[in-house]
mmCIF file of C-alpha atoms in Angstrom:
data_model
loop_
_atom_site.group_PDB
_atom_site.id
_atom_site.type_symbol
_atom_site.label_atom_id
_atom_site.label_comp_id
_atom_site.label_asym_id
_atom_site.label_seq_id
_atom_site.Cartn_x
_atom_site.Cartn_y
_atom_site.Cartn_z
ATOM 1 C CA MET A 1 0.000 0.000 0.000
ATOM 2 C CA ALA A 2 2.813 2.421 0.947
ATOM 3 C CA HIS A 3 4.537 1.650 -2.342
ATOM 4 C CA ASN A 4 1.339 2.427 -4.293
ATOM 5 C CA ARG A 5 0.873 5.738 -2.441
ATOM 6 C CA LEU A 6 4.471 6.718 -3.307
ATOM 7 C CA ILE A 7 3.862 5.953 -6.985
ATOM 8 C CA THR A 8 0.666 8.047 -6.872
ATOM 9 C CA VAL A 9 2.503 11.042 -5.298
ATOM 10 C CA LEU A 10 5.383 10.842 -7.764
ATOM 11 C CA GLY A 11 2.955 10.588 -10.657
ATOM 12 C CA HIS A 12 1.074 13.649 -9.451
ATOM 13 C CA LEU A 13 4.306 15.649 -9.163
ATOM 14 C CA SER A 14 5.322 14.584 -12.652
ATOM 15 C CA GLU A 15 1.996 15.735 -14.065
ATOM 16 C CA THR A 16 2.011 19.137 -12.349
ATOM 17 C CA GLN A 17 5.684 20.027 -12.723
ATOM 18 C CA ASN A 18 6.755 22.215 -15.656
ATOM 19 C CA THR A 19 9.826 20.324 -16.825
ATOM 20 C CA ASN A 20 10.807 23.102 -19.239
ATOM 21 C CA ALA A 21 11.140 25.815 -16.562
ATOM 22 C CA CYS A 22 14.548 26.739 -15.198
ATOM 23 C CA PRO A 23 14.412 26.957 -11.389
ATOM 24 C CA LEU A 24 16.714 30.001 -11.436
ATOM 25 C CA GLU A 25 14.511 31.983 -13.793
ATOM 26 C CA PRO A 26 10.843 31.214 -12.999
ATOM 27 C CA SER A 27 8.772 32.490 -15.884
ATOM 28 C CA ASN A 28 5.888 33.353 -13.563
ATOM 29 C CA GLN A 29 7.904 35.392 -11.025
ATOM 30 C CA GLY A 30 8.412 38.591 -12.984
ATOM 31 C CA SER A 31 11.444 40.698 -13.839
ATOM 32 C CA SER A 32 12.380 41.264 -10.185
ATOM 33 C CA LEU A 33 14.122 37.896 -10.272
ATOM 34 C CA ARG A 34 16.381 38.661 -13.183
ATOM 35 C CA PRO A 35 19.985 37.678 -12.357
ATOM 36 C CA VAL A 36 22.066 40.353 -10.684
ATOM 37 C CA ARG A 37 25.481 40.736 -12.308
ATOM 38 C CA VAL A 38 28.271 41.051 -9.755
ATOM 39 C CA CYS A 39 31.928 41.628 -10.588
ATOM 40 C CA VAL A 40 34.555 40.668 -8.014
ATOM 41 C CA THR A 41 38.182 41.603 -8.721
ATOM 42 C CA GLY A 42 41.131 39.808 -7.189
ATOM 43 C CA ALA A 43 38.788 36.859 -7.475
ATOM 44 C CA ALA A 44 41.319 34.075 -6.854
ATOM 45 C CA GLY A 45 42.535 35.669 -3.618
ATOM 46 C CA GLN A 46 41.692 34.693 -0.072
ATOM 47 C CA ILE A 47 39.149 37.450 0.594
ATOM 48 C CA ALA A 48 37.226 36.694 -2.592
ATOM 49 C CA SER A 49 37.296 32.950 -1.927
ATOM 50 C CA ASN A 50 35.588 33.641 1.401
ATOM 51 C CA LEU A 51 33.260 36.250 -0.103
ATOM 52 C CA LEU A 52 31.809 34.386 -3.080
ATOM 53 C CA PRO A 53 29.875 31.796 -1.028
ATOM 54 C CA LEU A 54 28.408 34.624 1.078
ATOM 55 C CA LEU A 55 27.103 36.315 -2.082
ATOM 56 C CA LEU A 56 25.350 33.107 -3.110
ATOM 57 C CA THR A 57 23.379 32.416 0.098
ATOM 58 C CA GLY A 58 20.658 34.952 -0.677
ATOM 59 C CA GLU A 59 21.468 37.211 2.266
ATOM 60 C CA ALA A 60 23.134 39.927 0.183
ATOM 61 C CA PHE A 61 20.768 40.195 -2.799
ATOM 62 C CA GLY A 62 17.682 38.292 -1.710
ATOM 63 C CA PRO A 63 16.744 34.628 -1.197
ATOM 64 C CA ASN A 64 15.408 34.173 -4.738
ATOM 65 C CA ARG A 65 17.773 36.394 -6.699
ATOM 66 C CA PRO A 66 20.075 34.529 -9.124
ATOM 67 C CA VAL A 67 23.646 35.796 -9.379
ATOM 68 C CA VAL A 68 25.927 36.022 -12.416
ATOM 69 C CA LEU A 69 29.507 36.251 -11.184
ATOM 70 C CA HIS A 70 32.045 38.187 -13.263
ATOM 71 C CA LEU A 71 35.449 37.251 -11.838
ATOM 72 C CA LEU A 72 38.495 39.364 -12.724
ATOM 73 C CA GLU A 73 42.093 38.311 -12.128
ATOM 74 C CA ILE A 74 45.549 39.143 -13.385
ATOM 75 C CA GLU A 75 47.097 36.759 -15.885
ATOM 76 C CA PRO A 76 49.489 34.989 -13.438
ATOM 77 C CA ALA A 77 46.543 34.073 -11.184
ATOM 78 C CA PHE A 78 44.135 33.010 -13.938
ATOM 79 C CA LYS A 79 44.858 29.287 -13.576
ATOM 80 C CA ALA A 80 43.990 29.513 -9.879
ATOM 81 C CA LEU A 81 40.812 31.373 -10.829
ATOM 82 C CA GLN A 82 39.825 28.554 -13.174
ATOM 83 C CA GLY A 83 40.200 26.144 -10.269
ATOM 84 C CA LEU A 84 37.950 28.335 -8.128
ATOM 85 C CA VAL A 85 35.335 28.367 -10.887
ATOM 86 C CA MET A 86 35.400 24.555 -10.880
ATOM 87 C CA GLU A 87 34.733 24.598 -7.148
ATOM 88 C CA LEU A 88 31.840 27.014 -7.557
ATOM 89 C CA GLU A 89 30.337 24.747 -10.210
ATOM 90 C CA ASP A 90 30.869 21.647 -8.068
ATOM 91 C CA SER A 91 29.150 23.291 -5.096
ATOM 92 C CA SER A 92 25.859 23.468 -7.053
ATOM 93 C CA TRP A 93 24.773 26.774 -5.514
ATOM 94 C CA PRO A 94 21.031 27.162 -6.247
ATOM 95 C CA LEU A 95 21.411 30.910 -6.841
ATOM 96 C CA LEU A 96 24.517 30.700 -9.040
ATOM 97 C CA HIS A 97 23.276 31.453 -12.545
ATOM 98 C CA SER A 98 26.641 31.506 -14.350
ATOM 99 C CA VAL A 99 30.289 32.543 -14.030
ATOM 100 C CA VAL A 100 32.391 34.766 -16.312
ATOM 101 C CA PRO A 101 36.117 34.379 -15.477
ATOM 102 C CA THR A 102 38.421 36.822 -17.258
ATOM 103 C CA THR A 103 41.602 38.889 -17.178
ATOM 104 C CA ASP A 104 40.044 41.713 -19.216
ATOM 105 C CA PRO A 105 38.371 44.554 -17.236
ATOM 106 C CA THR A 106 36.067 45.403 -20.161
ATOM 107 C CA VAL A 107 34.708 41.861 -20.052
ATOM 108 C CA ALA A 108 34.570 41.773 -16.256
ATOM 109 C CA PHE A 109 32.609 45.026 -15.954
ATOM 110 C CA LYS A 110 30.297 44.514 -18.936
ATOM 111 C CA ASP A 111 26.734 45.421 -17.837
ATOM 112 C CA VAL A 112 27.442 44.660 -14.171
ATOM 113 C CA ASP A 113 25.091 45.893 -11.444
ATOM 114 C CA TRP A 114 27.724 45.598 -8.722
ATOM 115 C CA ALA A 115 31.507 45.913 -8.750
ATOM 116 C CA ILE A 116 33.328 44.701 -5.646
ATOM 117 C CA LEU A 117 36.963 45.656 -6.109
ATOM 118 C CA VAL A 118 39.000 43.442 -3.809
ATOM 119 C CA GLY A 119 42.130 43.277 -5.941
ATOM 120 C CA ALA A 120 44.886 45.847 -5.425
ATOM 121 C CA PHE A 121 48.674 45.935 -5.434
ATOM 122 C CA PRO A 122 49.827 44.859 -1.950
ATOM 123 C CA ARG A 123 52.315 46.829 0.077
ATOM 124 C CA LYS A 124 55.630 45.014 0.137
ATOM 125 C CA GLN A 125 58.589 45.286 2.458
ATOM 126 C CA GLY A 126 60.538 48.493 1.897
ATOM 127 C CA MET A 127 57.785 50.051 -0.217
ATOM 128 C CA GLU A 128 56.938 53.658 0.581
ATOM 129 C CA ARG A 129 53.380 54.956 0.525
ATOM 130 C CA LYS A 130 54.004 56.915 -2.674
ATOM 131 C CA ASP A 131 55.139 53.684 -4.370
ATOM 132 C CA LEU A 132 51.956 51.918 -3.276
ATOM 133 C CA LEU A 133 49.818 54.817 -4.477
ATOM 134 C CA SER A 134 51.632 54.800 -7.811
ATOM 135 C CA LYS A 135 50.988 51.085 -8.380
ATOM 136 C CA ASN A 136 47.346 51.291 -7.398
ATOM 137 C CA ALA A 137 46.642 54.550 -9.198
ATOM 138 C CA ASN A 138 47.414 52.876 -12.507
ATOM 139 C CA ILE A 139 45.199 49.890 -11.652
ATOM 140 C CA PHE A 140 42.212 51.968 -10.578
ATOM 141 C CA ILE A 141 42.548 54.466 -13.425
ATOM 142 C CA GLU A 142 42.272 51.571 -15.882
ATOM 143 C CA GLN A 143 39.383 49.981 -14.017
ATOM 144 C CA GLY A 144 37.569 53.310 -13.671
ATOM 145 C CA LYS A 145 37.751 53.858 -17.416
ATOM 146 C CA ALA A 146 36.489 50.326 -18.056
ATOM 147 C CA LEU A 147 33.564 50.809 -15.662
ATOM 148 C CA ASP A 148 32.718 54.088 -17.342
ATOM 149 C CA THR A 149 32.697 52.461 -20.763
ATOM 150 C CA VAL A 150 30.893 49.149 -20.251
ATOM 151 C CA ALA A 151 29.199 48.917 -16.835
ATOM 152 C CA ASN A 152 25.554 49.536 -16.057
ATOM 153 C CA LYS A 153 25.299 53.298 -15.407
ATOM 154 C CA ASN A 154 23.597 52.519 -12.093
ATOM 155 C CA VAL A 155 26.378 50.174 -11.019
ATOM 156 C CA ARG A 156 27.124 50.242 -7.303
ATOM 157 C CA VAL A 157 30.788 50.012 -6.391
ATOM 158 C CA VAL A 158 32.516 48.778 -3.233
ATOM 159 C CA VAL A 159 36.291 49.317 -3.064
ATOM 160 C CA VAL A 160 38.108 46.973 -0.683
ATOM 161 C CA GLY A 161 41.708 46.926 -1.935
ATOM 162 C CA ASN A 162 43.929 49.282 0.046
ATOM 163 C CA PRO A 163 44.387 52.175 0.272
ATOM 164 C CA ALA A 164 40.632 51.730 -0.181
ATOM 165 C CA ASN A 165 39.454 55.323 0.266
ATOM 166 C CA THR A 166 41.957 56.820 -2.154
ATOM 167 C CA ASN A 167 41.597 53.963 -4.634
ATOM 168 C CA CYS A 168 37.854 54.659 -4.577
ATOM 169 C CA MET A 169 38.460 58.376 -5.195
ATOM 170 C CA ILE A 170 40.686 57.593 -8.188
ATOM 171 C CA LEU A 171 38.138 55.135 -9.553
ATOM 172 C CA ALA A 172 35.248 57.607 -9.256
ATOM 173 C CA ARG A 173 37.166 60.367 -11.008
ATOM 174 C CA HIS A 174 37.834 58.110 -13.977
ATOM 175 C CA ALA A 175 34.228 56.986 -14.378
ATOM 176 C CA PRO A 176 32.518 60.378 -14.836
ATOM 177 C CA SER A 177 29.318 58.975 -16.364
ATOM 178 C CA ILE A 178 28.547 57.050 -13.149
ATOM 179 C CA PRO A 179 27.178 59.076 -10.200
ATOM 180 C CA LYS A 180 29.736 59.757 -7.463
ATOM 181 C CA GLN A 181 27.147 58.523 -4.940
ATOM 182 C CA ASN A 182 27.555 55.030 -6.406
ATOM 183 C CA PHE A 183 31.164 54.714 -5.238
ATOM 184 C CA THR A 184 31.925 53.525 -1.720
ATOM 185 C CA ALA A 185 34.951 52.316 0.244
ATOM 186 C CA LEU A 186 34.717 49.537 2.800
ATOM 187 C CA THR A 187 34.918 50.632 6.438
ATOM 188 C CA ARG A 188 32.367 48.079 7.629
ATOM 189 C CA LEU A 189 35.185 45.789 8.792
ATOM 190 C CA ASP A 190 36.306 48.529 11.188
ATOM 191 C CA GLN A 191 32.720 49.019 12.358
ATOM 192 C CA ASN A 192 32.283 45.287 12.956
ATOM 193 C CA ARG A 193 35.541 45.182 14.898
ATOM 194 C CA ALA A 194 34.388 48.108 17.038
ATOM 195 C CA LYS A 195 31.013 46.479 17.742
ATOM 196 C CA SER A 196 32.711 43.245 18.708
ATOM 197 C CA MET A 197 35.039 45.012 21.161
ATOM 198 C CA LEU A 198 32.206 46.951 22.765
ATOM 199 C CA GLY A 199 30.066 43.832 22.967
ATOM 200 C CA SER A 200 32.883 41.977 24.691
ATOM 201 C CA LYS A 201 33.209 44.748 27.268
ATOM 202 C CA LEU A 202 29.458 44.828 27.914
ATOM 203 C CA ASN A 203 29.004 41.050 27.726
ATOM 204 C CA VAL A 204 26.462 41.260 24.886
ATOM 205 C CA PRO A 205 26.627 39.925 21.289
ATOM 206 C CA PRO A 206 27.832 42.405 18.658
ATOM 207 C CA SER A 207 24.392 42.219 17.053
ATOM 208 C CA ARG A 208 23.009 44.113 20.058
ATOM 209 C CA ILE A 209 25.385 47.053 19.526
ATOM 210 C CA ALA A 210 24.202 49.846 17.218
ATOM 211 C CA ASN A 211 25.360 53.224 15.904
ATOM 212 C CA VAL A 212 29.096 52.884 16.263
ATOM 213 C CA THR A 213 30.670 55.217 13.700
ATOM 214 C CA ILE A 214 33.923 54.961 11.766
ATOM 215 C CA TRP A 215 35.029 58.403 10.613
ATOM 216 C CA GLY A 216 37.563 58.996 7.854
ATOM 217 C CA ASN A 217 40.138 56.666 6.366
ATOM 218 C CA HIS A 218 40.410 52.895 6.500
ATOM 219 C CA SER A 219 43.833 53.215 8.103
ATOM 220 C CA LYS A 220 45.444 53.767 11.470
ATOM 221 C CA THR A 221 44.122 57.345 11.475
ATOM 222 C CA GLN A 222 40.479 56.245 11.376
ATOM 223 C CA TYR A 223 38.314 57.487 14.251
ATOM 224 C CA PRO A 224 36.130 54.758 15.814
ATOM 225 C CA ASP A 225 33.451 56.692 17.690
ATOM 226 C CA ALA A 226 31.057 55.238 20.279
ATOM 227 C CA ALA A 227 29.548 58.555 21.396
ATOM 228 C CA GLU A 228 26.127 57.696 19.948
ATOM 229 C CA ALA A 229 26.376 53.928 20.307
ATOM 230 C CA THR A 230 23.676 51.942 22.077
ATOM 231 C CA ALA A 231 23.527 48.412 23.433
ATOM 232 C CA TRP A 232 20.674 46.069 24.293
ATOM 233 C CA THR A 233 21.518 44.508 27.630
ATOM 234 C CA THR A 234 19.734 41.739 29.490
ATOM 235 C CA GLN A 235 17.959 42.817 32.661
ATOM 236 C CA SER A 236 15.773 40.882 35.081
ATOM 237 C CA THR A 237 12.737 42.415 33.375
ATOM 238 C CA GLY A 238 13.974 41.705 29.833
ATOM 239 C CA PHE A 239 16.053 43.692 27.356
ATOM 240 C CA ARG A 240 16.926 47.325 27.941
ATOM 241 C CA SER A 241 18.654 49.799 25.647
ATOM 242 C CA ILE A 242 21.533 51.707 27.205
ATOM 243 C CA ARG A 243 23.995 54.297 25.940
ATOM 244 C CA VAL A 244 27.459 52.802 25.658
ATOM 245 C CA LYS A 245 29.088 55.986 26.905
ATOM 246 C CA ASP A 246 27.064 55.686 30.124
ATOM 247 C CA ALA A 247 28.180 52.090 30.661
ATOM 248 C CA LEU A 248 31.892 52.298 29.857
ATOM 249 C CA PRO A 249 34.567 54.726 31.087
ATOM 250 C CA LYS A 250 35.306 57.745 28.929
ATOM 251 C CA GLU A 251 39.023 56.987 29.291
ATOM 252 C CA PHE A 252 38.461 53.610 27.635
ATOM 253 C CA LEU A 253 36.247 54.907 24.825
ATOM 254 C CA ARG A 254 38.708 57.682 23.953
ATOM 255 C CA GLY A 255 41.820 55.635 24.514
ATOM 256 C CA GLU A 256 42.189 51.871 24.396
ATOM 257 C CA PHE A 257 39.023 51.341 22.358
ATOM 258 C CA ILE A 258 40.215 53.629 19.556
ATOM 259 C CA THR A 259 43.745 52.258 19.359
ATOM 260 C CA LYS A 260 42.607 48.626 19.493
ATOM 261 C CA VAL A 261 40.246 49.113 16.568
ATOM 262 C CA GLN A 262 42.923 51.023 14.650
ATOM 263 C CA ASP A 263 45.493 48.281 15.298
ATOM 264 C CA ARG A 264 43.228 45.264 14.862
ATOM 265 C CA GLY A 265 44.345 44.545 11.314
ATOM 266 C CA ALA A 266 47.982 44.499 12.366
ATOM 267 C CA ALA A 267 47.113 42.223 15.298
ATOM 268 C CA VAL A 268 45.477 39.735 12.915
ATOM 269 C CA ILE A 269 48.565 39.760 10.679
ATOM 270 C CA ALA A 270 50.826 39.207 13.700
ATOM 271 C CA ALA A 271 48.734 36.238 14.828
ATOM 272 C CA ARG A 272 47.983 34.615 11.446
ATOM 273 C CA GLY A 273 50.837 35.739 9.273
ATOM 274 C CA GLN A 274 48.338 37.189 6.783
ATOM 275 C CA SER A 275 45.743 39.935 6.655
ATOM 276 C CA SER A 276 42.068 39.545 7.507
ATOM 277 C CA THR A 277 40.157 37.435 5.008
ATOM 278 C CA LEU A 278 37.002 35.875 6.496
ATOM 279 C CA SER A 279 36.129 38.961 8.544
ATOM 280 C CA ALA A 280 36.748 41.169 5.498
ATOM 281 C CA ALA A 281 34.455 38.989 3.400
ATOM 282 C CA CYS A 282 31.724 39.146 6.056
ATOM 283 C CA ALA A 283 32.059 42.934 6.187
ATOM 284 C CA ILE A 284 31.666 43.202 2.412
ATOM 285 C CA LYS A 285 28.533 41.066 2.589
ATOM 286 C CA ASP A 286 27.126 43.286 5.365
ATOM 287 C CA HIS A 287 27.965 46.428 3.361
ATOM 288 C CA VAL A 288 26.206 45.104 0.241
ATOM 289 C CA ARG A 289 23.182 43.752 2.142
ATOM 290 C CA ASP A 290 22.485 47.067 3.854
ATOM 291 C CA TRP A 291 22.889 48.973 0.576
ATOM 292 C CA VAL A 292 20.341 46.624 -1.011
ATOM 293 C CA PHE A 293 17.812 46.316 1.814
ATOM 294 C CA GLY A 294 18.457 49.464 3.840
ATOM 295 C CA THR A 295 19.446 50.141 7.416
ATOM 296 C CA LYS A 296 17.245 49.296 10.374
ATOM 297 C CA GLU A 297 14.999 52.038 11.686
ATOM 298 C CA GLY A 298 16.936 54.287 14.043
ATOM 299 C CA GLU A 299 20.303 52.755 13.124
ATOM 300 C CA TRP A 300 23.147 53.696 10.819
ATOM 301 C CA VAL A 301 26.199 52.074 9.271
ATOM 302 C CA SER A 302 29.624 53.360 8.196
ATOM 303 C CA MET A 303 30.799 53.596 4.594
ATOM 304 C CA GLY A 304 33.431 55.643 2.839
ATOM 305 C CA VAL A 305 31.685 57.983 0.372
ATOM 306 C CA TYR A 306 32.786 60.708 -2.040
ATOM 307 C CA VAL A 307 32.620 64.180 -0.460
ATOM 308 C CA GLU A 308 31.170 66.827 -2.758
ATOM 309 C CA ASP A 309 30.476 70.509 -2.188
ATOM 310 C CA GLN A 310 26.803 71.255 -1.576
ATOM 311 C CA ASP A 311 24.765 74.411 -1.015
ATOM 312 C CA SER A 312 24.847 73.684 2.704
ATOM 313 C CA GLY A 313 28.603 73.010 2.640
ATOM 314 C CA THR A 314 30.338 69.709 3.154
ATOM 315 C CA PRO A 315 29.163 67.424 5.983
ATOM 316 C CA TYR A 316 30.953 68.141 9.267
ATOM 317 C CA GLY A 317 33.330 70.455 7.398
ATOM 318 C CA VAL A 318 35.174 67.525 5.800
ATOM 319 C CA PRO A 319 37.157 68.686 2.713
ATOM 320 C CA SER A 320 35.634 67.872 -0.668
ATOM 321 C CA GLY A 321 37.264 65.638 -3.263
ATOM 322 C CA ILE A 322 38.117 62.759 -0.918
ATOM 323 C CA VAL A 323 36.369 59.539 0.055
ATOM 324 C CA TYR A 324 35.613 59.761 3.779
ATOM 325 C CA SER A 325 33.745 57.368 6.069
ATOM 326 C CA PHE A 326 30.563 58.750 7.642
ATOM 327 C CA PRO A 327 27.518 57.378 9.450
ATOM 328 C CA LEU A 328 24.857 56.640 6.818
ATOM 329 C CA VAL A 329 21.203 55.679 6.762
ATOM 330 C CA ILE A 330 20.040 53.845 3.651
ATOM 331 C CA ARG A 331 16.556 53.700 2.127
ATOM 332 C CA ASP A 332 15.582 52.257 -1.261
ATOM 333 C CA GLY A 333 19.216 51.827 -2.266
ATOM 334 C CA LYS A 334 20.078 55.487 -1.560
ATOM 335 C CA TRP A 335 22.384 56.502 1.289
ATOM 336 C CA LYS A 336 22.217 59.707 3.282
ATOM 337 C CA ILE A 337 24.795 61.042 5.730
ATOM 338 C CA VAL A 338 23.555 61.369 9.310
ATOM 339 C CA ARG A 339 23.982 65.048 10.108
ATOM 340 C CA GLY A 340 23.725 67.038 13.300
ATOM 341 C CA LEU A 341 25.664 64.724 15.627
ATOM 342 C CA ASP A 342 27.302 66.686 18.444
ATOM 343 C CA ARG A 343 31.057 67.003 17.967
ATOM 344 C CA ASP A 344 33.354 68.290 20.709
ATOM 345 C CA ASP A 345 36.982 69.359 20.385
ATOM 346 C CA PHE A 346 38.281 65.788 20.766
ATOM 347 C CA ASP A 347 35.962 64.512 18.015
ATOM 348 C CA ARG A 348 36.872 67.321 15.658
ATOM 349 C CA LYS A 349 40.590 66.783 16.197
ATOM 350 C CA GLN A 350 40.338 63.055 15.413
ATOM 351 C CA MET A 351 38.229 63.748 12.336
ATOM 352 C CA GLU A 352 40.717 66.350 11.105
ATOM 353 C CA ILE A 353 43.682 63.997 11.569
ATOM 354 C CA THR A 354 42.174 61.330 9.320
ATOM 355 C CA ALA A 355 40.987 63.955 6.782
ATOM 356 C CA LYS A 356 44.512 65.344 6.621
ATOM 357 C CA GLU A 357 45.873 61.898 5.737
ATOM 358 C CA LEU A 358 43.280 61.511 2.984
ATOM 359 C CA LEU A 359 44.160 64.909 1.549
ATOM 360 C CA GLU A 360 47.831 63.912 1.506
ATOM 361 C CA GLU A 361 46.966 60.671 -0.294
ATOM 362 C CA ARG A 362 44.782 62.553 -2.776
ATOM 363 C CA ASP A 363 47.529 65.040 -3.532
ATOM 364 C CA GLU A 364 50.123 62.283 -3.859
ATOM 365 C CA ALA A 365 47.882 60.339 -6.241
ATOM 366 C CA ALA A 366 46.951 63.433 -8.273
ATOM 367 C CA GLN A 367 50.223 63.353 -10.203
ATOM 368 C CA TYR A 368 49.062 60.139 -11.875
ATOM 369 C CA PHE A 369 45.902 61.605 -13.388
ATOM 370 C CA LYS A 370 44.696 64.914 -14.737
ATOM 371 C CA ASN A 371 40.991 65.111 -13.849
#
């Protein structure tokens, strides 16, 4: 009897199933499920290898959104990239529509909706900052021109490769047909590190910490700021929201907390012998997800964005023409800087220090391009 019931169920499924429909592109689900085209550069590297699975889980772009991966690598790493493509195919990701591996930026950026630029020239022993800027300026000038020529004009860009803020500035200046608001630099890793440290101090998960801000550059001059941060703590009556600055000493928040976040990358290198990879990949995923789905009500996130002169002046008096990390709220794919936060002399000094470094990087890089 059980065998007959199984045959009946299987027969019913066979009759009702549309065997011609592709599960990644349901014909009855509308255009909202068209594949999203995502370019990742430095695709054979460790960060990208950790990132790609996170982009295929549905958390970043939606649980039913197919993904076309455009993977860009330099020629010496292309064989390794081909091996990674094999692994992606063998993993049978339900949301993986197709993969385009290439060494040509014009192929990699063709019609893409997202460009996640992980690849950059690494700083080597004995290399001065101007040498690093020189190497990366040439890379990001070329990639900016390619984006400008072949990418979707609404492409959203996340620059990860260091120096991320200045690389992002160079990229944006060489893709003039794409809105400056579409270019961002990753400072979410710094924000996640800051939340984790505060959570550890308060004995709460990082997910219960909100509104930590990273100001300025993704470098040792960045200013991790907990002045507006809140935490949900467990009380006998349930959860209660508290202000972090009321729960932790000012000396800690303006001393050890700042330096530990600033030095966290170096601490990871000292412990592992290599820079952050998994945590960087998770931060990229968080950055993309919030840009797609928006920030939670009453909360903000940190991203490096291009500073432009406006009628009301630049936000917080930050100089224009640099990519600077601010607190942002995001709605419908559009970010907006959180304005009006109280800044005292200490805050302003820290913000000026990191702006000064970005201006120096901008001026150093300017010799490599004209616009």
